[in-house]
Every structure is written in C-alpha cells, then in structure tokens.
Short mmCIF file of C-alpha atoms in Angstrom, two decimals:
data_model
loop_
_atom_site.label_atom_id
_atom_site.label_comp_id
_atom_site.label_asym_id
_atom_site.label_seq_id
_atom_site.Cartn_x
_atom_site.Cartn_y
_atom_site.Cartn_z
CA MET A 1 15.62 -1.96 15.15
CA SER A 2 15.19 1.21 13.10
CA THR A 3 14.38 4.64 14.48
CA ASN A 4 10.92 5.87 13.56
CA LYS A 5 11.57 9.34 12.13
CA ASN A 6 7.99 10.35 12.89
CA ASN A 7 8.42 10.17 16.66
CA GLY A 8 12.07 9.26 17.30
CA THR A 9 11.30 5.93 18.97
CA GLN A 10 13.21 2.70 18.49
CA ARG A 11 10.48 0.36 17.30
CA PRO A 12 9.51 -1.41 14.10
CA LEU A 13 7.65 0.50 11.42
CA CYS A 14 4.10 -0.78 11.02
CA MET A 15 3.90 -1.21 7.25
CA ILE A 16 0.95 -3.58 7.04
CA PRO A 17 -2.24 -2.61 5.15
CA GLY A 18 -3.64 -1.10 8.36
CA PRO A 19 -3.32 -0.06 11.09
CA VAL A 20 -0.82 2.38 9.65
CA GLU A 21 1.82 4.75 10.95
CA MET A 22 0.36 7.93 12.44
CA SER A 23 1.64 11.47 12.91
CA ASN A 24 2.75 12.76 16.30
CA THR A 25 -0.20 15.14 16.42
CA VAL A 26 -2.66 12.28 15.84
CA LEU A 27 -1.00 10.24 18.60
CA GLU A 28 -1.15 13.21 20.94
CA ALA A 29 -4.84 13.76 20.19
CA ASN A 30 -5.47 10.13 21.03
CA SER A 31 -3.81 10.51 24.44
CA THR A 32 -5.82 13.43 25.76
CA PRO A 33 -7.34 13.25 29.27
CA ALA A 34 -10.77 11.80 29.89
CA THR A 35 -13.40 14.03 28.31
CA ALA A 36 -17.17 13.83 28.69
CA HIS A 37 -19.03 13.10 25.48
CA THR A 38 -21.29 16.00 26.46
CA ASP A 39 -18.40 18.46 26.71
CA PRO A 40 -18.74 21.40 24.25
CA ILE A 41 -15.14 20.78 23.17
CA PHE A 42 -16.01 17.25 22.10
CA SER A 43 -19.26 18.35 20.45
CA GLU A 44 -17.28 20.77 18.30
CA VAL A 45 -14.73 18.12 17.34
CA PHE A 46 -17.38 15.51 16.53
CA GLY A 47 -19.23 18.02 14.37
CA GLN A 48 -16.02 18.81 12.50
CA VAL A 49 -15.36 15.11 11.87
CA ILE A 50 -18.77 14.67 10.26
CA GLU A 51 -18.23 17.70 8.02
CA LYS A 52 -14.66 16.77 7.04
CA LEU A 53 -15.64 13.22 6.12
CA ARG A 54 -18.01 14.63 3.53
CA THR A 55 -15.12 16.50 1.93
CA VAL A 56 -12.87 13.42 1.92
CA VAL A 57 -15.40 11.25 0.06
CA GLY A 58 -16.72 14.04 -2.15
CA THR A 59 -20.30 14.59 -1.03
CA LYS A 60 -22.39 17.59 -0.07
CA ASN A 61 -25.48 15.81 1.23
CA GLY A 62 -24.28 12.34 2.20
CA GLN A 63 -24.85 11.42 5.85
CA PRO A 64 -21.81 10.18 7.80
CA PHE A 65 -22.31 7.69 10.61
CA VAL A 66 -19.33 7.70 12.97
CA ILE A 67 -19.68 4.83 15.44
CA ALA A 68 -17.31 2.96 17.75
CA GLY A 69 -16.30 -0.26 16.01
CA SER A 70 -14.16 -1.74 13.25
CA GLY A 71 -14.57 -1.45 9.51
CA THR A 72 -16.50 -4.71 9.57
CA LEU A 73 -19.20 -2.99 11.61
CA GLY A 74 -19.90 -0.94 8.50
CA TRP A 75 -20.97 -4.12 6.73
CA ASP A 76 -23.49 -4.78 9.48
CA GLN A 77 -24.72 -1.19 9.36
CA THR A 78 -25.31 -1.41 5.63
CA ALA A 79 -26.93 -4.84 5.60
CA ALA A 80 -29.12 -4.31 8.66
CA ASN A 81 -30.50 -0.97 7.51
CA LEU A 82 -30.85 -1.43 3.76
CA VAL A 83 -31.61 -5.12 3.17
CA GLU A 84 -34.91 -6.83 3.88
CA ASP A 85 -35.38 -10.58 3.98
CA GLY A 86 -35.26 -12.19 0.54
CA GLU A 87 -34.01 -9.17 -1.39
CA ASN A 88 -31.36 -9.66 -4.07
CA VAL A 89 -27.82 -8.41 -3.58
CA LEU A 90 -25.00 -8.66 -6.15
CA VAL A 91 -21.57 -8.90 -4.53
CA LEU A 92 -18.54 -8.26 -6.71
CA SER A 93 -15.94 -10.33 -4.89
CA ASN A 94 -12.23 -9.87 -5.55
CA GLY A 95 -10.97 -11.78 -2.53
CA TYR A 96 -11.35 -12.50 1.17
CA PHE A 97 -13.19 -9.31 2.06
CA GLY A 98 -15.65 -9.52 -0.81
CA GLU A 99 -16.58 -12.96 0.46
CA GLY A 100 -16.96 -11.63 4.00
CA LEU A 101 -19.27 -8.87 2.85
CA ALA A 102 -21.38 -11.46 1.02
CA ASP A 103 -21.62 -13.54 4.19
CA CYS A 104 -22.73 -10.48 6.14
CA MET A 105 -25.45 -9.69 3.62
CA GLU A 106 -26.73 -13.26 3.85
CA THR A 107 -26.79 -13.00 7.65
CA TYR A 108 -29.42 -10.28 7.31
CA GLY A 109 -31.55 -12.29 4.88
CA ALA A 110 -30.25 -11.19 1.49
CA GLN A 111 -30.33 -13.52 -1.49
CA VAL A 112 -26.73 -13.03 -2.58
CA THR A 113 -25.28 -13.58 -6.02
CA ARG A 114 -21.48 -13.70 -5.88
CA LEU A 115 -19.69 -12.54 -9.01
CA ARG A 116 -16.15 -13.71 -8.29
CA ALA A 117 -12.94 -12.75 -10.01
CA VAL A 118 -9.82 -14.89 -10.15
CA PRO A 119 -7.55 -13.72 -7.31
CA GLY A 120 -5.45 -10.91 -8.71
CA ASN A 121 -8.09 -9.82 -11.21
CA ARG A 122 -11.42 -8.01 -11.18
CA GLN A 123 -14.68 -8.63 -12.98
CA PRO A 124 -14.89 -7.35 -16.57
CA LEU A 125 -17.51 -4.61 -16.85
CA ALA A 126 -19.31 -6.61 -19.54
CA GLU A 127 -19.78 -9.45 -17.07
CA ILE A 128 -21.20 -7.08 -14.48
CA ALA A 129 -23.56 -5.57 -17.05
CA GLN A 130 -24.79 -9.05 -17.95
CA ALA A 131 -25.54 -9.78 -14.30
CA LEU A 132 -27.45 -6.51 -13.93
CA ARG A 133 -29.56 -7.33 -16.98
CA ALA A 134 -30.34 -10.83 -15.73
CA LYS A 135 -31.93 -9.87 -12.41
CA LYS A 136 -33.06 -6.87 -10.39
CA TYR A 137 -30.88 -6.19 -7.36
CA LYS A 138 -31.58 -4.08 -4.31
CA ILE A 139 -27.85 -3.53 -3.80
CA VAL A 140 -24.59 -4.01 -5.70
CA THR A 141 -21.47 -4.12 -3.54
CA VAL A 142 -17.92 -3.53 -4.68
CA THR A 143 -14.76 -3.71 -2.57
CA GLN A 144 -12.68 -0.83 -3.84
CA VAL A 145 -9.44 -2.42 -2.64
CA ASP A 146 -9.57 -5.99 -1.40
CA THR A 147 -6.84 -6.09 1.24
CA SER A 148 -6.25 -9.79 0.60
CA THR A 149 -5.03 -9.22 -2.95
CA GLY A 150 -4.31 -5.52 -3.38
CA VAL A 151 -6.65 -5.40 -6.38
CA LEU A 152 -8.26 -2.05 -7.19
CA ALA A 153 -11.86 -2.23 -8.40
CA ASP A 154 -13.31 0.06 -11.06
CA VAL A 155 -15.89 1.78 -8.86
CA LYS A 156 -16.63 4.51 -11.37
CA GLY A 157 -17.25 1.92 -14.08
CA VAL A 158 -19.59 -0.03 -11.80
CA THR A 159 -21.64 3.06 -10.93
CA GLU A 160 -22.01 3.92 -14.62
CA LEU A 161 -23.30 0.42 -15.35
CA VAL A 162 -25.81 0.60 -12.52
CA LYS A 163 -27.09 3.96 -13.78
CA GLU A 164 -27.54 2.47 -17.25
CA HIS A 165 -29.07 -0.90 -16.40
CA SER A 166 -30.63 -0.57 -12.93
CA PRO A 167 -30.77 3.02 -11.66
CA GLU A 168 -32.90 2.10 -8.64
CA THR A 169 -30.16 -0.24 -7.32
CA LEU A 170 -28.01 1.04 -4.47
CA VAL A 171 -24.23 1.02 -4.98
CA VAL A 172 -22.33 0.10 -1.81
CA VAL A 173 -18.56 0.56 -1.77
CA ASP A 174 -16.34 -1.13 0.79
CA GLY A 175 -13.66 1.54 1.01
CA VAL A 176 -11.94 0.35 4.18
CA CYS A 177 -8.55 0.01 2.45
CA ALA A 178 -9.21 2.77 -0.07
CA THR A 179 -10.85 5.88 1.39
CA ALA A 180 -8.40 8.84 1.33
CA ALA A 181 -5.95 6.84 -0.82
CA GLU A 182 -7.94 5.95 -3.95
CA ARG A 183 -10.14 8.29 -5.96
CA LEU A 184 -13.79 8.20 -5.03
CA TYR A 185 -16.27 10.97 -5.83
CA PHE A 186 -19.42 10.02 -3.98
CA ASP A 187 -21.86 12.51 -5.50
CA GLN A 188 -20.32 12.74 -8.95
CA TRP A 189 -20.18 8.98 -9.45
CA GLY A 190 -23.50 8.18 -7.82
CA VAL A 191 -22.33 6.09 -4.88
CA ASP A 192 -24.95 5.35 -2.21
CA VAL A 193 -22.87 3.96 0.66
CA VAL A 194 -19.17 4.05 1.49
CA VAL A 195 -17.97 1.83 4.32
CA THR A 196 -14.58 2.67 5.80
CA ALA A 197 -12.64 2.84 9.06
CA SER A 198 -10.19 5.04 10.91
CA GLN A 199 -7.05 2.91 10.88
CA LYS A 200 -6.03 2.85 7.24
CA ALA A 201 -5.60 5.81 4.89
CA LEU A 202 -7.67 7.97 7.25
CA GLY A 203 -4.53 7.74 9.38
CA SER A 204 -5.74 7.37 12.95
CA PRO A 205 -6.01 4.55 15.53
CA PRO A 206 -8.41 1.63 15.06
CA GLY A 207 -11.81 1.86 16.69
CA VAL A 208 -13.98 4.11 14.52
CA SER A 209 -16.41 2.66 12.00
CA VAL A 210 -17.23 5.26 9.34
CA VAL A 211 -20.12 4.93 6.91
CA VAL A 212 -21.43 7.61 4.57
CA ALA A 213 -24.95 7.08 3.19
CA SER A 214 -26.67 8.96 0.38
CA GLN A 215 -30.08 10.53 0.76
CA LYS A 216 -31.31 7.83 -1.62
CA ALA A 217 -30.09 5.17 0.82
CA LEU A 218 -31.73 6.97 3.75
CA SER A 219 -34.97 7.07 1.77
CA VAL A 220 -34.75 3.28 1.33
CA LEU A 221 -34.33 3.00 5.11
CA ALA A 222 -37.33 5.24 5.75
CA ASN A 223 -39.52 3.15 3.45
CA ARG A 224 -38.68 -0.30 4.83
CA LYS A 225 -41.59 -2.68 5.13
CA THR A 226 -40.04 -4.41 8.14
CA ARG A 227 -38.20 -3.26 11.24
CA VAL A 228 -34.42 -2.96 11.17
CA PRO A 229 -33.28 -6.31 12.63
CA ALA A 230 -30.57 -4.80 14.81
CA TYR A 231 -30.21 -2.52 17.81
CA TYR A 232 -26.72 -1.00 17.98
CA VAL A 233 -26.30 -0.43 14.22
CA ASN A 234 -29.85 0.86 13.61
CA TRP A 235 -29.46 4.13 11.73
CA ASN A 236 -32.85 5.30 13.01
CA ARG A 237 -31.17 5.51 16.40
CA TRP A 238 -27.91 6.99 15.15
CA LEU A 239 -29.21 9.57 12.68
CA PRO A 240 -30.47 11.99 15.37
CA ILE A 241 -27.15 11.61 17.17
CA MET A 242 -25.13 12.54 14.07
CA GLN A 243 -27.43 15.45 13.24
CA SER A 244 -27.25 16.75 16.79
CA TYR A 245 -23.47 16.61 17.04
CA GLU A 246 -23.14 18.29 13.67
CA ALA A 247 -25.23 21.10 15.15
CA ARG A 248 -22.69 21.10 18.05
CA ALA A 249 -25.26 19.79 20.52
CA PRO A 250 -24.50 16.51 22.32
CA LYS A 251 -27.12 13.78 22.20
CA TYR A 252 -26.94 10.26 23.63
CA PHE A 253 -27.63 6.79 22.31
CA ALA A 254 -24.34 4.99 23.05
CA THR A 255 -21.07 6.43 24.31
CA PRO A 256 -18.87 7.59 21.43
CA CYS A 257 -15.16 6.73 21.33
CA VAL A 258 -14.08 10.19 22.45
CA GLN A 259 -10.29 9.98 22.17
CA ALA A 260 -10.46 8.07 18.88
CA ILE A 261 -12.67 10.81 17.46
CA PHE A 262 -10.22 13.47 18.67
CA ALA A 263 -7.47 11.58 16.83
CA LEU A 264 -9.57 11.11 13.68
CA ASN A 265 -10.38 14.81 13.58
CA THR A 266 -6.69 15.66 13.77
CA SER A 267 -5.86 13.24 10.96
CA LEU A 268 -8.69 14.55 8.77
CA THR A 269 -7.41 18.08 9.32
CA GLU A 270 -3.96 16.99 8.15
CA ILE A 271 -5.37 15.20 5.10
CA LEU A 272 -7.44 18.22 4.11
CA SER A 273 -4.50 20.60 4.59
CA SER A 274 -3.48 19.52 1.08
CA THR A 275 -4.57 21.68 -1.81
CA SER A 276 -7.22 19.11 -2.69
CA MET A 277 -8.01 15.43 -2.35
CA GLU A 278 -6.51 15.07 -5.83
CA GLN A 279 -3.15 16.02 -4.33
CA VAL A 280 -3.59 13.30 -1.71
CA PHE A 281 -4.49 10.72 -4.34
CA ALA A 282 -1.53 11.74 -6.51
CA ALA A 283 0.86 11.28 -3.57
CA HIS A 284 -0.44 7.75 -3.06
CA GLU A 285 -0.07 7.01 -6.78
CA LYS A 286 3.54 8.20 -6.76
CA THR A 287 4.41 6.14 -3.70
CA ALA A 288 2.69 3.03 -5.07
CA ALA A 289 4.60 3.37 -8.34
CA ARG A 290 7.88 3.36 -6.37
CA VAL A 291 6.84 0.20 -4.56
CA ARG A 292 5.87 -1.56 -7.79
CA ALA A 293 9.17 -0.53 -9.37
CA ALA A 294 10.98 -2.12 -6.43
CA VAL A 295 8.95 -5.33 -6.81
CA ASP A 296 10.05 -5.45 -10.42
CA GLU A 297 13.69 -4.91 -9.43
CA TRP A 298 13.42 -7.77 -6.93
CA GLY A 299 12.35 -10.04 -9.80
CA LEU A 300 8.94 -10.65 -8.22
CA SER A 301 5.32 -10.09 -9.25
CA THR A 302 2.36 -8.42 -7.62
CA VAL A 303 -0.72 -10.50 -6.86
CA ALA A 304 -2.66 -7.93 -8.89
CA MET A 305 -2.19 -9.13 -12.46
CA SER A 306 -1.47 -5.81 -14.14
CA PRO A 307 -0.56 -2.23 -13.17
CA GLU A 308 -4.08 -0.88 -13.67
CA LEU A 309 -5.35 -3.48 -11.18
CA CYS A 310 -2.85 -2.46 -8.49
CA SER A 311 -3.99 -0.51 -5.46
CA ASN A 312 -2.23 2.70 -4.52
CA ALA A 313 -2.78 2.00 -0.82
CA MET A 314 -1.04 -1.38 -0.54
CA THR A 315 0.79 -4.01 -2.54
CA ALA A 316 0.58 -7.81 -2.33
CA VAL A 317 3.67 -9.60 -3.65
CA TRP A 318 4.14 -13.23 -4.69
CA LEU A 319 7.21 -14.82 -3.14
CA PRO A 320 9.63 -17.13 -4.98
CA GLU A 321 8.71 -20.81 -4.75
CA THR A 322 11.59 -21.41 -2.34
CA ILE A 323 10.49 -18.78 0.20
CA LYS A 324 7.45 -18.71 2.46
CA ALA A 325 5.96 -15.72 4.21
CA ALA A 326 7.01 -17.27 7.52
CA ASP A 327 10.62 -17.14 6.29
CA LEU A 328 10.49 -13.50 5.21
CA LEU A 329 8.43 -11.74 7.88
CA PRO A 330 10.71 -12.40 10.89
CA ARG A 331 13.70 -11.20 8.88
CA LEU A 332 11.82 -8.02 8.02
CA LYS A 333 10.97 -7.40 11.65
CA ALA A 334 14.60 -7.89 12.60
CA ARG A 335 15.32 -5.02 10.21
CA GLY A 336 12.72 -2.78 11.81
CA VAL A 337 9.73 -3.35 9.51
CA VAL A 338 6.48 -5.19 10.21
CA ALA A 339 4.75 -6.50 7.06
CA ALA A 340 1.77 -8.81 6.68
CA GLY A 341 1.50 -12.32 5.32
CA GLY A 342 -1.12 -13.44 2.84
CA ILE A 343 -4.69 -14.44 3.70
CA LEU A 344 -5.94 -16.10 0.52
CA SER A 345 -7.07 -19.63 1.31
CA GLY A 346 -4.43 -22.14 0.26
CA LYS A 347 -2.02 -19.40 -0.85
CA ALA A 348 -1.45 -17.44 2.36
CA HIS A 349 2.14 -18.69 2.72
CA ARG A 350 2.99 -17.76 -0.86
CA TYR A 351 2.87 -13.98 -0.63
CA PHE A 352 3.26 -10.96 1.63
CA ARG A 353 1.57 -7.58 1.83
CA LEU A 354 2.86 -4.05 2.35
CA GLY A 355 0.80 -1.01 3.29
CA HIS A 356 1.88 2.38 1.92
CA MET A 357 -0.97 4.71 2.74
CA GLY A 358 -1.52 7.72 4.95
CA ILE A 359 1.60 9.58 6.07
CA SER A 360 3.81 6.83 4.63
CA ALA A 361 2.65 8.01 1.21
CA THR A 362 2.03 11.72 1.71
CA ARG A 363 5.09 12.73 3.75
CA ASP A 364 8.84 12.55 3.16
CA ASN A 365 9.52 10.50 6.29
CA GLY A 366 11.59 7.68 4.81
CA PHE A 367 9.15 4.94 5.84
CA VAL A 368 8.79 3.48 2.35
CA ASP A 369 12.53 3.74 1.64
CA ALA A 370 13.31 1.85 4.85
CA THR A 371 10.71 -0.77 4.01
CA LEU A 372 11.94 -1.42 0.48
CA LYS A 373 15.55 -1.66 1.69
CA ALA A 374 14.53 -4.13 4.42
CA VAL A 375 12.58 -6.31 1.97
CA ALA A 376 15.49 -6.48 -0.48
CA GLU A 377 17.91 -7.47 2.30
CA ALA A 378 15.49 -10.03 3.76
CA LEU A 379 14.94 -11.62 0.35
CA GLU A 380 18.69 -11.92 -0.13
CA GLU A 381 19.04 -13.53 3.29
CA CYS A 382 16.31 -16.01 2.33
CA GLY A 383 18.35 -17.00 -0.71
CA HIS A 384 16.66 -14.96 -3.44
CA SER A 385 19.08 -12.95 -5.52
CA VAL A 386 17.41 -9.56 -5.90
CA GLY A 387 17.50 -8.41 -9.50
CA ALA A 388 18.46 -11.83 -10.83
CA GLY A 389 15.31 -12.27 -12.90
CA ARG A 390 11.60 -12.42 -12.53
CA SER A 391 10.04 -15.18 -10.47
CA SER A 392 6.83 -16.55 -11.94
CA PRO A 393 3.74 -16.18 -9.73
CA PRO A 394 2.14 -19.47 -8.64
CA ARG A 395 -0.70 -20.98 -10.59
CA LEU A 396 -4.11 -20.49 -9.00
#
C-alpha cells in the first residue's frame, strides 16, 4: 500500500474518473462541525460558491444552481425545466452517458433523436449540421467528456453550428467529467446549460449537483406553456434560493448540503488561485499527455481513436486480448492504486479507465507517477511485456 503524499495516510490512491483525490484543506472543510444553513458564515460561503462557479465556466450572467445530489440530477434539472411534452431534442451520444442523458430527456416527454458515434469517436460536424438542417430542435445536448470512453467532444464546434443553423436552439453541455479540466467558455461560445458535479475536476466530495443556466434558458423556463413536471428540481423554487444566498441572505426550500458546500468553496478557491483557468486547463493537458505517452510505451491504445479525441481529464485504455480488467484491477490495488474498469456494453472487460484531474493534474504530488508505475508493473505481472509492441484494440 502506497503512502498518499497529500495527507500521509497509508491507503490506495483513488485514480478513477471521479471521485478524485482531494487536498487536505478540502477534506478539512468537509469535516467541520454541524452548521445551520441559516448561519451567516454559511450564507457567505454559499454566495462565494455561486460567484466562483461563474468564473470557472466563463460566464458573467449565467445562473448557477447548487443543489444536493449527483451529477445525474443535473440531467433531471435540465429536462424537467426546459423540455415540454413532444418537443424535439437532439442528443449527441458518444457512449454510456450520452445514452443516459437521452433516456432522461425521454422521461420528461422529449422526442429524442440520438446521433451516435462509434465508441472511441465523435460525430463529424458535417453530420451534426445535417441533423440541424433536417429538423428544428428545442435542445441539442453534447457530453463534453463521456466517462465511458474518454472521448472529448467539440463543444465549441457544436455551438458554432447551432448559431448558424438553429440559433433559437438551446445548447446543453454535460460537463460532469470536464468542468475545470477541459476548456469551456460559456458566454463566449454561446452555451445555455452546463451540467456538472462536485466530485470530479471540481475537486471536492460527491454530493453537489451543479448546473449553470443562461438567461436565454431561464427565459425559456419563464415562457413554458405547461407546469414544470417536477418538485425538487423545479428551478422556479430554486432560483429565489440561489439569488438570496448570493445576496448573503439565507432562504429555505430544501436543506442544502452544508459541509459539501464548505468543501466545494475551498476547492474552487484553490482552482481559482491559478493565474487563470487557462493555466488550469494547460496543467490538465500536460498531465494527460504524460499518461498517453505511457500508454504508448506500454504498447496499448486508448479507446479514443486519436489524440485530438482524447480527454485531458481521464484516459480509457484497451487491454491486450489476453488480459481482462478483472485481472488488472486487483493487481493495481495491491500496488496502492484504484482504477476503474470499463462500462461499455459487451466491452467492459476489455479496457480500464484512469482519472487524472483535479489536484492529480495541477499539483506535483506524485499521484500520476505512482499510477503509471503501478499500471506498468501490473501489466507485466499479467503477462504483457511493457514496451514489446503495440496491441491492437478490439474490433467494435
């Protein structure tokens, strides 16, 4: 078992694509004593979180919604508030989570068109443009990084197409495995909703669903013809809460996750202590390049089919034909590293996934070095000679 240099404990490093390793100060913020959600100290912290989230995603006027829940709750927030029964939604699906978002949209009555890419690839922009010309859509969704494949979507390219072909359409970005690791400029690009969560590159414990909505999206909500078909995720109930806390005045609808918000505020402060978000993105790019170089040295291939398709937050790696994820993962844990298996249907046993976001990417803590060393040793133990030549990825 390796020593975690971040806190000195003897425990495995959590190097999955979220939850991620956290700083000592974030952990300490999460372990504060019970605090009333009406306490002025908490009101100040909650207000800071709302303001800092705007900076992270690059918006001046976008409205953050910070609610107890997982990243998946952001799907429900978006679908419940912005979709009315029978409206058309185009889902750009690059894997498991694109399909899940499509299912969520259908749950709230959307007529969903799925534009699927082969696992490891993303949709060509020309194909997306053709879909936008063929039908009017209320919403287009894009998963910026699908955690099942590690494929990075071209969000900027998608927003430019929507502006050209269907400017009234809302652009919804699932940024759960991307926000604070991959470039996203909400206002500049014309994004309408970003869905994310606390436990990935935002670098704090699970439990906080974060959504940022544009004023255009809020206008769509205000002009609905039907009632929002949900209670807990109804933005009409949450908007006054967010506005009140930003004004440093507590207001109640449902109890906020106080300690998780303390921790998130601490992590956001650390992220924004960099010169700019560009510096944060560049650190993730540098770390991801090191991981991909190691994959190449191992003679393996990423699930993402080319470097420009590879996420900077995580990497999914095809295993040799003779090795299954169930063979590799226990050997990694024995070396002090927890990685994740695959989740693609029918191929889950054929690959594994590493997370390298948050402080693993932005700090010199040795987490990535320890992980790459452990993977190389575990592959050797499984019978794969590291550096002996490239293993072909499986046919899909």
